[in-house]
Coordinates of C-alpha atoms and ligand atoms in Angstrom, one line a residue:
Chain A
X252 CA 0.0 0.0 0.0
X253 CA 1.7 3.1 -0.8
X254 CA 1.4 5.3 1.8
X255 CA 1.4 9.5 2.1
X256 CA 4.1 11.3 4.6
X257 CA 1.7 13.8 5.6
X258 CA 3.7 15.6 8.0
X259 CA 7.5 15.4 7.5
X260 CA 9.8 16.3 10.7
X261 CA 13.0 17.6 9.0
X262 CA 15.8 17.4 11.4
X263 CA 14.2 19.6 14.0
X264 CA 16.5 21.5 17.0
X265 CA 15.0 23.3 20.0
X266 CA 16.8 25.8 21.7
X267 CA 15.1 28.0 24.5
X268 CA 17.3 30.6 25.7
X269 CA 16.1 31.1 29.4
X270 CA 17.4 32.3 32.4
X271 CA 19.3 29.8 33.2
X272 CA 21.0 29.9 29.8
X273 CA 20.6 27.9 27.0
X274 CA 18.6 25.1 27.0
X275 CA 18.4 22.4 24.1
X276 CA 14.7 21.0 24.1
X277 CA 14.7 18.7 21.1
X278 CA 18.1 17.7 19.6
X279 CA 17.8 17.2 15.7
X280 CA 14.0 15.0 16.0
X281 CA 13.7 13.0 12.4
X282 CA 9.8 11.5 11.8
X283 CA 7.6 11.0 9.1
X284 CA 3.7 11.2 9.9
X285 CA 1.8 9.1 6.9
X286 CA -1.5 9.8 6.3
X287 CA -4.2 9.1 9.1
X288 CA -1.6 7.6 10.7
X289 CA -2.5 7.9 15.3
X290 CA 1.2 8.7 16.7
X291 CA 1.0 8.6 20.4
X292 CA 4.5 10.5 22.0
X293 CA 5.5 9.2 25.4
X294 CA 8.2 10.3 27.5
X295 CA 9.7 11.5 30.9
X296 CA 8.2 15.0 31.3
X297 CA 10.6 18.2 29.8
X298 CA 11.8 16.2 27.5
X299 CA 10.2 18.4 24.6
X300 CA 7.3 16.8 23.5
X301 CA 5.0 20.0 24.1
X302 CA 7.8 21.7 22.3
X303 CA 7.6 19.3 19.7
X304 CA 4.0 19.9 19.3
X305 CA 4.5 23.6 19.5
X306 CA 6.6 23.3 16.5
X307 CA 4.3 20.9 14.3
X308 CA 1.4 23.7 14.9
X309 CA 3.3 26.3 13.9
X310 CA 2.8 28.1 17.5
X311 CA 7.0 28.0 17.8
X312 CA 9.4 28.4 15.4
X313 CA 12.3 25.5 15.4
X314 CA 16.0 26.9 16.0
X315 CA 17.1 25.0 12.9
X316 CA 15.0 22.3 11.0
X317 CA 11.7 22.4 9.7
X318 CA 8.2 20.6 9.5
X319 CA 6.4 19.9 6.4
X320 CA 2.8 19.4 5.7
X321 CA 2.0 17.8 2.3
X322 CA 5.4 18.8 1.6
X323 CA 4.7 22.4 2.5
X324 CA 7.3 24.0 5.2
X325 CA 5.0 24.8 8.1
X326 CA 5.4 28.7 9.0
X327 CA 3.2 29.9 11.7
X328 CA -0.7 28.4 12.4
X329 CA -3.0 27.2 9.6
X330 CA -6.0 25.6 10.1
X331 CA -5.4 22.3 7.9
X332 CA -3.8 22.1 11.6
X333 CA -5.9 21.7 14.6
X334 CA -4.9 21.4 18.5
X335 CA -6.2 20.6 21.5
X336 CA -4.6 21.5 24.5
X337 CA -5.0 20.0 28.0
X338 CA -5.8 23.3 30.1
X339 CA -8.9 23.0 27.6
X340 CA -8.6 26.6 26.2
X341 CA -12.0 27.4 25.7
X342 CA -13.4 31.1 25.5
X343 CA -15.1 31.3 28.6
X344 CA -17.4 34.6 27.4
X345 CA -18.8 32.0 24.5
X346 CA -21.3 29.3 24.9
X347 CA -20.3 26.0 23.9
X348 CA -22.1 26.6 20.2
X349 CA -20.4 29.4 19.8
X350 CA -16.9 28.5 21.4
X351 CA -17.0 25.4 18.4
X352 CA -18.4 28.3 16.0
X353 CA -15.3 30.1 16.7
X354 CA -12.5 28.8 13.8
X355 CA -15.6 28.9 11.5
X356 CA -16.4 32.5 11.5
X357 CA -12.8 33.4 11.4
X358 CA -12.8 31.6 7.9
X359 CA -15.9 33.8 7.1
X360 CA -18.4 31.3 7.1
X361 CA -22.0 32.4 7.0
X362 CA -23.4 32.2 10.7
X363 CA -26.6 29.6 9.3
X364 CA -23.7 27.7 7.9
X365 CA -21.5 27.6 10.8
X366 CA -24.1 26.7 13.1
X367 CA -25.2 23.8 11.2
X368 CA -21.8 22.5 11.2
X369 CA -21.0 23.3 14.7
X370 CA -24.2 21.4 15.6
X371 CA -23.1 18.5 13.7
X372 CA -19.3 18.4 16.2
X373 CA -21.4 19.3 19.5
X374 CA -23.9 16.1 18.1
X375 CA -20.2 14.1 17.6
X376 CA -19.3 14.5 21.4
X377 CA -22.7 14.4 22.9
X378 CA -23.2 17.8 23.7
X379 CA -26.6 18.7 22.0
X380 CA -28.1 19.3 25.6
X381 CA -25.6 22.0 26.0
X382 CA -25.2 24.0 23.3
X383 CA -25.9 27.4 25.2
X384 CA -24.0 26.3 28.5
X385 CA -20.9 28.4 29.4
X386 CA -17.7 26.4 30.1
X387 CA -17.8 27.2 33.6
X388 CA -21.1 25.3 33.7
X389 CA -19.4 22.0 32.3
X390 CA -17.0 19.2 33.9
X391 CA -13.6 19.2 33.0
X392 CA -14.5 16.2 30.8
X393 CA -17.4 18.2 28.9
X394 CA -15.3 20.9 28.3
X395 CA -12.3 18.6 26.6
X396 CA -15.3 17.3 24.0
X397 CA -16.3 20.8 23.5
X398 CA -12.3 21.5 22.5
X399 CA -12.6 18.3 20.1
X400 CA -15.8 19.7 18.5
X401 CA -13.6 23.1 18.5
X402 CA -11.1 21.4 16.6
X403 CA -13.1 19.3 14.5
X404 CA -14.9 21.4 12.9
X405 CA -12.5 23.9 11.0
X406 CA -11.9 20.6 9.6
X407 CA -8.5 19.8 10.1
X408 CA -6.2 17.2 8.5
X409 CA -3.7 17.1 11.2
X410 CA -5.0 16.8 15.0
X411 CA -2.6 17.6 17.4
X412 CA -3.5 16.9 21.5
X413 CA -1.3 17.8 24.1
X414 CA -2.3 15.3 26.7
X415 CA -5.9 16.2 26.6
X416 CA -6.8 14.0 28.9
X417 CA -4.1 14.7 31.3
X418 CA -6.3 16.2 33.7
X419 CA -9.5 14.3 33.9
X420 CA -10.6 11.4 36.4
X421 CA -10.0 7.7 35.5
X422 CA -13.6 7.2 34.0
X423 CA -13.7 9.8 32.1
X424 CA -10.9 9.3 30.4
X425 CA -11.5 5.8 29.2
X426 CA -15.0 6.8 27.8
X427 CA -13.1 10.1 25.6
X428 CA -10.9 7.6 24.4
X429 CA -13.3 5.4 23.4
X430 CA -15.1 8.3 21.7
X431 CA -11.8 9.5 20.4
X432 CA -10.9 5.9 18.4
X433 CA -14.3 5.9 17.4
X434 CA -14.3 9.7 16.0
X435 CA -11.2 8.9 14.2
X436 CA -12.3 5.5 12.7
X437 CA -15.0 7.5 11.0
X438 CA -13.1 10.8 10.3
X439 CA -9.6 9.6 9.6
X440 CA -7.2 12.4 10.5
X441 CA -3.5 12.3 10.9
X442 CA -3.2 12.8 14.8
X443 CA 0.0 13.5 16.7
X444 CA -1.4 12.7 20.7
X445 CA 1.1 13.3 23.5
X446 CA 0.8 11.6 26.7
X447 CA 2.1 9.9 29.9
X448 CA 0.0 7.6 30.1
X449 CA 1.3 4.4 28.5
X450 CA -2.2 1.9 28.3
X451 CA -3.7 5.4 26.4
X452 CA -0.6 5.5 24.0
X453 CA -1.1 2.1 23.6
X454 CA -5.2 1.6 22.9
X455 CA -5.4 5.2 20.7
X456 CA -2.2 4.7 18.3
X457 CA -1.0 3.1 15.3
X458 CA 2.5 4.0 16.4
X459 CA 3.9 4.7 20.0
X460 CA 6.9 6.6 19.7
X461 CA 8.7 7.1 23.0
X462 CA 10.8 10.4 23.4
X463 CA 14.3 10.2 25.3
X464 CA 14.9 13.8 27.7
X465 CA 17.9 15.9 27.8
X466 CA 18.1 16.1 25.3
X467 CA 14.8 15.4 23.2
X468 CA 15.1 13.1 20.7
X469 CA 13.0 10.1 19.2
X470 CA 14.7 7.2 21.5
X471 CA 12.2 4.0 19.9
X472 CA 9.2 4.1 17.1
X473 CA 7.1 1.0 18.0
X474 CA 4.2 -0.2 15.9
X475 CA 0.4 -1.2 17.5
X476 CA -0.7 -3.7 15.7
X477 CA -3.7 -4.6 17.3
X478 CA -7.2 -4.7 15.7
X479 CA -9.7 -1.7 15.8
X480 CA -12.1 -0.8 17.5
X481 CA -10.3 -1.3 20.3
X482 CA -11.5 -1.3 23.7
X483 CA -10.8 -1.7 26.9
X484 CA -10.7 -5.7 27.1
X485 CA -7.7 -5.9 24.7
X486 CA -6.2 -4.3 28.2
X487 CA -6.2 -7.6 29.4
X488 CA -4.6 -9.6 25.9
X489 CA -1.4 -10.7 26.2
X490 CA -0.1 -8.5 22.9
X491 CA -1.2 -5.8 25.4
X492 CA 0.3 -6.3 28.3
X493 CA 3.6 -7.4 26.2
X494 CA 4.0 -3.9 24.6
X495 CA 2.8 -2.1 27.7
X496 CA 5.9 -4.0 29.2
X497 CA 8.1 -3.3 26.2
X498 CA 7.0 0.6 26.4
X499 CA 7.2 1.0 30.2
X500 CA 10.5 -0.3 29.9
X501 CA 11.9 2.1 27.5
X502 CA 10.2 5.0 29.2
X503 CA 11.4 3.8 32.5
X504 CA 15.4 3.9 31.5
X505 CA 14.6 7.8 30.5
X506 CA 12.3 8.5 34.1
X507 CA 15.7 7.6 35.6
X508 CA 18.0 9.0 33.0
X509 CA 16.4 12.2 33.9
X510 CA 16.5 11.9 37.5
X511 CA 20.4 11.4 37.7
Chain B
X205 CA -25.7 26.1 69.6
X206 CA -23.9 26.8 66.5
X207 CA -26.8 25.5 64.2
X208 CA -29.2 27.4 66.2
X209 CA -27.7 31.0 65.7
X210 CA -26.8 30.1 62.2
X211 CA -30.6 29.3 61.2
X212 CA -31.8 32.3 62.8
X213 CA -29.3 34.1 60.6
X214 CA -30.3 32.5 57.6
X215 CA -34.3 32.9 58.5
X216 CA -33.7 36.7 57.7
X217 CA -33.8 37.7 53.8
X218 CA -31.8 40.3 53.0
X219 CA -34.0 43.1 52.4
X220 CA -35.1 42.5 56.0
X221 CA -31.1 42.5 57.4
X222 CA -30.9 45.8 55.0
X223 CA -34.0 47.1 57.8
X224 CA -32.6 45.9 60.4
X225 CA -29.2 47.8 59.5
X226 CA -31.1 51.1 58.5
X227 CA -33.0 51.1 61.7
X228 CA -29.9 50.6 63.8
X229 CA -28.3 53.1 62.1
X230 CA -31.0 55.8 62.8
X231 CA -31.3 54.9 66.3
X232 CA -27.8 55.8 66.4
X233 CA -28.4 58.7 64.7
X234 CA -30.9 59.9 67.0
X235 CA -28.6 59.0 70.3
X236 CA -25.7 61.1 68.7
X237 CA -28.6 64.0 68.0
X238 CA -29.9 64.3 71.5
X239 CA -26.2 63.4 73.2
X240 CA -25.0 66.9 74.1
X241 CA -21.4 66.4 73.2
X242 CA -22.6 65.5 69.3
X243 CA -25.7 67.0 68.9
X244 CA -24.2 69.9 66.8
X245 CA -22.9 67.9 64.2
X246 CA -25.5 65.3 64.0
X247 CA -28.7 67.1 63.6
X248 CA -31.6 64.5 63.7
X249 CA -33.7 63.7 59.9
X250 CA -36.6 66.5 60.8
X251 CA -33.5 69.0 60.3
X252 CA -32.6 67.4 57.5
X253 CA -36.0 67.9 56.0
X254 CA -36.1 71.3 56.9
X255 CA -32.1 72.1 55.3
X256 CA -33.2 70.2 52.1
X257 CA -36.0 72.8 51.5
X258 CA -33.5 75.6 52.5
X259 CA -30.7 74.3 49.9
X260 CA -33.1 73.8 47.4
X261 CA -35.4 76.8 47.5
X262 CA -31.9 79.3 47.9
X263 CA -31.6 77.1 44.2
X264 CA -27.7 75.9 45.5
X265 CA -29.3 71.7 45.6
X266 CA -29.6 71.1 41.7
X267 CA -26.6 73.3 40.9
X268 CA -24.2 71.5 42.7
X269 CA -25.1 68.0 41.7
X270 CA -24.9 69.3 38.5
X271 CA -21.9 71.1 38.8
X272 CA -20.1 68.1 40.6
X273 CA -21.7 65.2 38.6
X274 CA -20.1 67.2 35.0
X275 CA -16.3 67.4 36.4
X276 CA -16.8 63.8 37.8
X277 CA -18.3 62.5 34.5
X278 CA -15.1 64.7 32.4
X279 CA -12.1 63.5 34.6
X280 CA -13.3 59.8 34.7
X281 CA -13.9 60.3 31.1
X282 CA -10.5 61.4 30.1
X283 CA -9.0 58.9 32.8
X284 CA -10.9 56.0 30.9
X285 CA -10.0 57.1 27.2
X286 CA -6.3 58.0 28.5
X287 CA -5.7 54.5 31.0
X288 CA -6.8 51.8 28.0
X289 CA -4.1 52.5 25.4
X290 CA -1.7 53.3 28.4
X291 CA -2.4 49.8 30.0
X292 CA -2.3 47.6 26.8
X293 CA 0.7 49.2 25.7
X294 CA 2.3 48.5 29.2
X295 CA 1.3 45.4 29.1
X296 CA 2.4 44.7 25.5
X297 CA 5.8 46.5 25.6
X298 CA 8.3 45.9 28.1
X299 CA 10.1 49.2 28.2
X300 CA 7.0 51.5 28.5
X301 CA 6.0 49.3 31.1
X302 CA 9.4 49.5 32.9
X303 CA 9.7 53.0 32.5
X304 CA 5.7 53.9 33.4
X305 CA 5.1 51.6 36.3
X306 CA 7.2 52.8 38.6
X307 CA 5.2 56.5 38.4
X308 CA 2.2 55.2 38.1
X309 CA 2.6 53.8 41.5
X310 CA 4.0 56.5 42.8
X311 CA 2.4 59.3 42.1
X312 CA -1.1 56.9 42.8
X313 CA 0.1 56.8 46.4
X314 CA 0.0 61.0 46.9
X315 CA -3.5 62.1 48.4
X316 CA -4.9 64.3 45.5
X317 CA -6.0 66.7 47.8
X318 CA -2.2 67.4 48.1
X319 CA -1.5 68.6 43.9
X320 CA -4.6 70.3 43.9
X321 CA -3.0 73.4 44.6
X322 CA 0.0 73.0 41.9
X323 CA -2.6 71.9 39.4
X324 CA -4.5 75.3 40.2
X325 CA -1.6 77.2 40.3
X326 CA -1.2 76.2 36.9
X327 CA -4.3 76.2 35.4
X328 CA -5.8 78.5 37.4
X329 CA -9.4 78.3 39.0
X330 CA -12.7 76.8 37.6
X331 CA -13.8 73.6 36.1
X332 CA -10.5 72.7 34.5
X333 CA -8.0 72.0 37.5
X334 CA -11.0 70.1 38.9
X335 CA -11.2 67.7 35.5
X336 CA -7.6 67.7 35.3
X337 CA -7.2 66.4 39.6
X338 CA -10.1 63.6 38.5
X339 CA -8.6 62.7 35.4
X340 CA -5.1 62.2 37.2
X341 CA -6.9 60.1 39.9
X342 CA -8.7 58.3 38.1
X343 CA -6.2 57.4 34.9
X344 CA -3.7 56.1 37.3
X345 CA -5.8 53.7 39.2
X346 CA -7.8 52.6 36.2
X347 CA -4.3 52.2 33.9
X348 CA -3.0 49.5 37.0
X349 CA -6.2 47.9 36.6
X350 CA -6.5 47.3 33.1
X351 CA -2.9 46.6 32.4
X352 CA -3.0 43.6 34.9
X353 CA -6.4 42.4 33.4
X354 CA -4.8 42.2 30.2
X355 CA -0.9 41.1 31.4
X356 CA -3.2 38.1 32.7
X357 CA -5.0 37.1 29.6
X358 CA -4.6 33.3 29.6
X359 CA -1.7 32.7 26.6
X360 CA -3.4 29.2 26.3
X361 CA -6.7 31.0 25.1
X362 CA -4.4 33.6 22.5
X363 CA -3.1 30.0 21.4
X364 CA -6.2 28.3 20.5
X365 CA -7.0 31.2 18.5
X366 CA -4.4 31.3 16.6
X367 CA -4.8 27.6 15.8
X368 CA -8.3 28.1 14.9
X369 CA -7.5 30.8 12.1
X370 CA -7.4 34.2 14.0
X371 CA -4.9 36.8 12.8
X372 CA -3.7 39.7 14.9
X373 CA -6.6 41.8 14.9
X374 CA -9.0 38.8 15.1
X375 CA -7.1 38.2 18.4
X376 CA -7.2 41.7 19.5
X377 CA -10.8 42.3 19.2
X378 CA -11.9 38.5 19.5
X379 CA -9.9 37.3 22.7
X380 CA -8.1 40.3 24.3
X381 CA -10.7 42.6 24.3
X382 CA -13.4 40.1 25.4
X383 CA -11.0 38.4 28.3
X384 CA -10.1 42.0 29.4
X385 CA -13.6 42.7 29.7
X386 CA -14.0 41.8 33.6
X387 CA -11.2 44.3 34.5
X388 CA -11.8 46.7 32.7
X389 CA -15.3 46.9 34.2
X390 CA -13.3 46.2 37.4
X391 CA -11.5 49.6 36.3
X392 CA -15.1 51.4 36.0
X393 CA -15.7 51.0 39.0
X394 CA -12.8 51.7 41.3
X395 CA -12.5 54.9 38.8
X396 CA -15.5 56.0 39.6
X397 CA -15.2 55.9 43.1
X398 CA -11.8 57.6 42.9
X399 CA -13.2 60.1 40.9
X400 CA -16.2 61.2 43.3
X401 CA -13.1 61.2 46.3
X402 CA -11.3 62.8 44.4
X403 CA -14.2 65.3 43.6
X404 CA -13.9 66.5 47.0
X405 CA -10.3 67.9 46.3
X406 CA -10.7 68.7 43.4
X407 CA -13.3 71.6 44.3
X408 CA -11.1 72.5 47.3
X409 CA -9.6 75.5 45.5
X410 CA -11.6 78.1 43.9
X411 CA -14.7 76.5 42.8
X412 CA -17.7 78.6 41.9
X413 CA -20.2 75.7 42.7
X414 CA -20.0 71.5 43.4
X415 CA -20.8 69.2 46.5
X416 CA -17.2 69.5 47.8
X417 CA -17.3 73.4 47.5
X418 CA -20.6 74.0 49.2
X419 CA -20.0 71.7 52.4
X420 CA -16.4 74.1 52.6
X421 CA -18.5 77.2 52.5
X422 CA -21.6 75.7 54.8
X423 CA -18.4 74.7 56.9
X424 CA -17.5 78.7 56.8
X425 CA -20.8 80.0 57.4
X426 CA -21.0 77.0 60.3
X427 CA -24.4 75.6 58.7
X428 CA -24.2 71.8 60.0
X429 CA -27.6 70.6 58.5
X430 CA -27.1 71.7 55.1
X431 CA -23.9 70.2 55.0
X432 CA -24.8 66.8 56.7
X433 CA -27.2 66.7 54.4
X434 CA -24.6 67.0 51.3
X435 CA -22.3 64.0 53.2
X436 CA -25.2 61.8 52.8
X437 CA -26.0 62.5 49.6
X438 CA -22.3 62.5 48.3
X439 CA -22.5 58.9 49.3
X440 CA -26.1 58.4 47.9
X441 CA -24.6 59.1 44.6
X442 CA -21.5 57.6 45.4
X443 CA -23.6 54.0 46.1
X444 CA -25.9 54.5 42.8
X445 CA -23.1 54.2 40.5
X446 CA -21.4 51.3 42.4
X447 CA -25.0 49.3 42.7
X448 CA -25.4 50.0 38.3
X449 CA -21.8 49.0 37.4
X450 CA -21.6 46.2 39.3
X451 CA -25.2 45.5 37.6
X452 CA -23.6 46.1 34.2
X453 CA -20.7 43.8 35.5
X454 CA -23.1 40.9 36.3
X455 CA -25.1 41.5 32.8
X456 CA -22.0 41.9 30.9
X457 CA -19.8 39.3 32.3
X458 CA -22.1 36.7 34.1
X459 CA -19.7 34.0 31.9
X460 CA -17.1 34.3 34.5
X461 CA -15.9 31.6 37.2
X462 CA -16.8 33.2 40.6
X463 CA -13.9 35.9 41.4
X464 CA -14.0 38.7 43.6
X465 CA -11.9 41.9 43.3
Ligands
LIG50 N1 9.5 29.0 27.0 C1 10.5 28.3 27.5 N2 11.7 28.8 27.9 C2 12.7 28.1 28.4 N3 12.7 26.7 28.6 C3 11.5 26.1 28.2 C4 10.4 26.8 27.7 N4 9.4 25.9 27.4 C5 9.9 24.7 27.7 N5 11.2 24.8 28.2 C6 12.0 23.7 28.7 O1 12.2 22.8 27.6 C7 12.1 21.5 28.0 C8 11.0 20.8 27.3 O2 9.7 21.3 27.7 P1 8.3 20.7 27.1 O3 8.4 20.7 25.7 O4 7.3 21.4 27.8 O5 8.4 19.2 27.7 P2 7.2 18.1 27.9 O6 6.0 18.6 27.2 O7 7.8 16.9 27.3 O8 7.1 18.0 29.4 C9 11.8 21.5 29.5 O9 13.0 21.3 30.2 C10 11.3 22.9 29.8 O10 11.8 23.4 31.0
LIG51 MG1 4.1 19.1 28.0

């Protein structure tokens, strides 16, 4: 099958020049991202995968290197990327319609238009109940489906998450996963999804690609062959537990590489 | 014995607490009237009657409101107009921030009441010292305001915007000025009340009408009730404006988690 590199990570260096001097964040990263491709990034924490992501949307610019999108050098946003963050980031003055409105009307959509799409996301993560809520009147999990519906609908071929779930409660975070496989199973979209937690890296992705700190680099790509739709029994296969061995191990020499 | 008191409390709406406070404080009022040592300066509410037909039929009642109410409505004016640009661009670039701040706070800690003089000096006397002490007032406090309001817009929120398609001025006018909002309504209302303060001041020096004048010249002509009267309604007014922008405040920014400045 031949295969598309939609995004293309061209020898990428991170530099941050801080206060306590410089600092290298990612040291020359090398990846390919084929199309609809689910990369899940694990690693110690600070060893640049935020930076990474950063990079990829176009929110930071690389100190040397460069990131490609259908073979297009990525300079600054664009919306054929979309991200979701973990802190949420929605506009707290908008309702939940009008937060996942938001990317639409900046393209200059008519407001009938954008309303029907945006309906059609908010419908995606189970929101219709709440299309006039204001974030502060939704869980932390509610509010991380409204940010999916955010970035679904400008319609984005690349989804990028910064640990999205990072911050909600065991439960919750199984069921957006399982809405998240399911989401991209009938949308494909290339997603790059950052994490710490290993089982997610492991149930969401066609790849798991575990980061080594201090500097950041791309220490092992490993492949996640198993069959979707995945749930949560296949946490109990032995395939499962043998890569959730394989992956802890790997991320385990970096918790205590960093800690020296 | 706890739960009791606190149910008793709690059996009380608040209109009937609001009572409860009013009537306390007239009682008050009325010991401090008939005590010998403060009856002179706390004539009792029949006087007050009787001074508000005397300011109002000598025609001084209407002019002063009206006199006071236009220099606090130009200074706060000017202050607002003046402290917005100021604060973004403080909170945008480093070195007018670095070289403002330190004045701002500064000259924000001197009592007005203590440049009035230089500002009449030179100016000279009439409604424009008084604008110019209410716009100083109120520009500084309202400019420390804002400028924090927008120095803590969350760079999350300027993220996902940018991600979602917004260019500079979609950002300015589609997530700063919206986030900003809160403080700047914040700013609204701890300039007014500077400015009505401030008022005070401002019409200590060669005013030819005003609240702040007239309680200096009942103060000269030792007419207590009159000017009793104008310390209650300088913080009549004073309580209006608060009670309709923080009514604006709730209307306008009702999105907000709970936070109290
Ligand atoms: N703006 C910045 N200035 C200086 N150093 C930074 C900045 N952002 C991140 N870093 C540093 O770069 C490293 C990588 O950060 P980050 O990409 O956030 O890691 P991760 O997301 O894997 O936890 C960390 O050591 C962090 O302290
Ligand atoms: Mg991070």
């Amino acid at each position: 099958m031949e295969r598309n590199v939609k995004v293309k990570i061209d020898h990428v260096e991170k530099i941050y020049d801080g206060r306590q001097g410089k600092m290298i964040a990612l040291n020359g990263v090398d990846l390919d991202i084929y199309e609809n491709e689910f990369i899940c990034v694990v690693g110690p924490s600070g060893c640049g995968k935020s930076t990474l992501l950063n990079i990829i949307a176009g929110l930071l610019e690389p100190t040397s290197g460069a990131v490609y999108v259908d073979g297009k050098k990525v300079e600054g946003t664009g919306t054929e990327r979309g991200v979701v963050f973990q802190q949420y980031a929605l506009f707290p003055w908008l309702t939940v319609k009008k937060n996942v409105m938001f990317g639409l009307k900046l393209k200059g959509m008519p407001e009938a238009e954008a309303e029907e799409i945006a309906m059609k996301y908010i419908k995606m993560v189970q929101l219709e109940d709440f299309v006039d809520a204001y974030p502060k009147e939704l869980s932390g999990g509610m509010k991380q489906r409204v940010a999916i519906a955010r970035a679904y609908a400008v319609q984005p071929e690349v989804l990028l998450m910064d640990e999205p779930f990072g911050a909600l409660d065991a439960q919750t975070r199984t069921q957006l996963q399982a809405e998240l496989i399911q989401t991209w199973q009938e949308e494909k979209k290339t997603c790059f999804f950052i994490t710490h937690d290993v089982e997610e890296a492991i149930i969401l992705g066609t790849k798991v690609i575990v980061m080594s700190a201090r500097p950041g680099r791309i220490k092992t790509i490993i492949d996640i062959n198993l069959p979707y739709p995945r749930t949560q029994d296949l946490k109990m296969t032995k395939e499962f537990l043998d890569l959730k061995a394989q992956i802890w191990g790997e991320v385990y020499q970096e918790y205590l590489e960093v800690r020296k | 014995m706890l739960n009791k008191k606190k149910s008793f409390i709690d059996k009380i709406p608040n209109w009937g607490w609001l009572c409860i406070s009013l009537a306390t404080a007239i009682l008050l009022w009325y010991f401090l009237s008939v005590n010998e040592r403060t009856a002179r300066v706390f004539p009792f509410i029949d006087k007050m009657v009787v001074a508000f037909k005397t300011v109002t039929e000598r025609e001084i009642l209407w002019a002063d409101i009206k006199s006071s109410m236009i220099s606090v409505l130009l200074g706060f004016l000017f202050g607002f107009l003046s402290s917005v640009p100021v604060a973004f661009l403080m909170a945008w670039y480093r070195p007018v921030r670095y070289i403002l701040e330190p004045w701002i706070q500064f000259i924000r800690n001197i009592p007005p009441l203590a440049y009035v003089p230089l500002v009449v000096i030179a100016v000279g006397v009439g409604r424009v010292p008084q604008v110019i002490v209410i716009w100083i007032a109120t520009f500084l406090t309202m400019t420390i305001t804002i400028y924090q309001g927008v120095r803590n817009v969350d760079e999350t929120l300027i993220k996902a915007a940018r991600v979602l398609g917004a260019k500079d001025s979609d950002l300015f006018i589609k997530v700063i000025f919206p986030a900003t909002t809160p403080f700047i309504l914040t700013a609204v209302r701890l300039g007014s009340s500077v400015a009505l303060t401030t008022l005070i001041a401002a019409e200590s020096t060669g005013a030819f009408a005003g609240l702040g004048m007239r309680i200096r010249s009942f103060n000269n002509s030792y007419e207590v009730e009159p000017m009793l009267l104008y310390i209650i309604l300088i913080g009549i007014i004073g309580i209006t404006i608060e009670k309709i922008i923080k009514f604006l405040e709730k209307k306008l920014t009702g999105w907000q988690e709970t936070r109290e400045v």
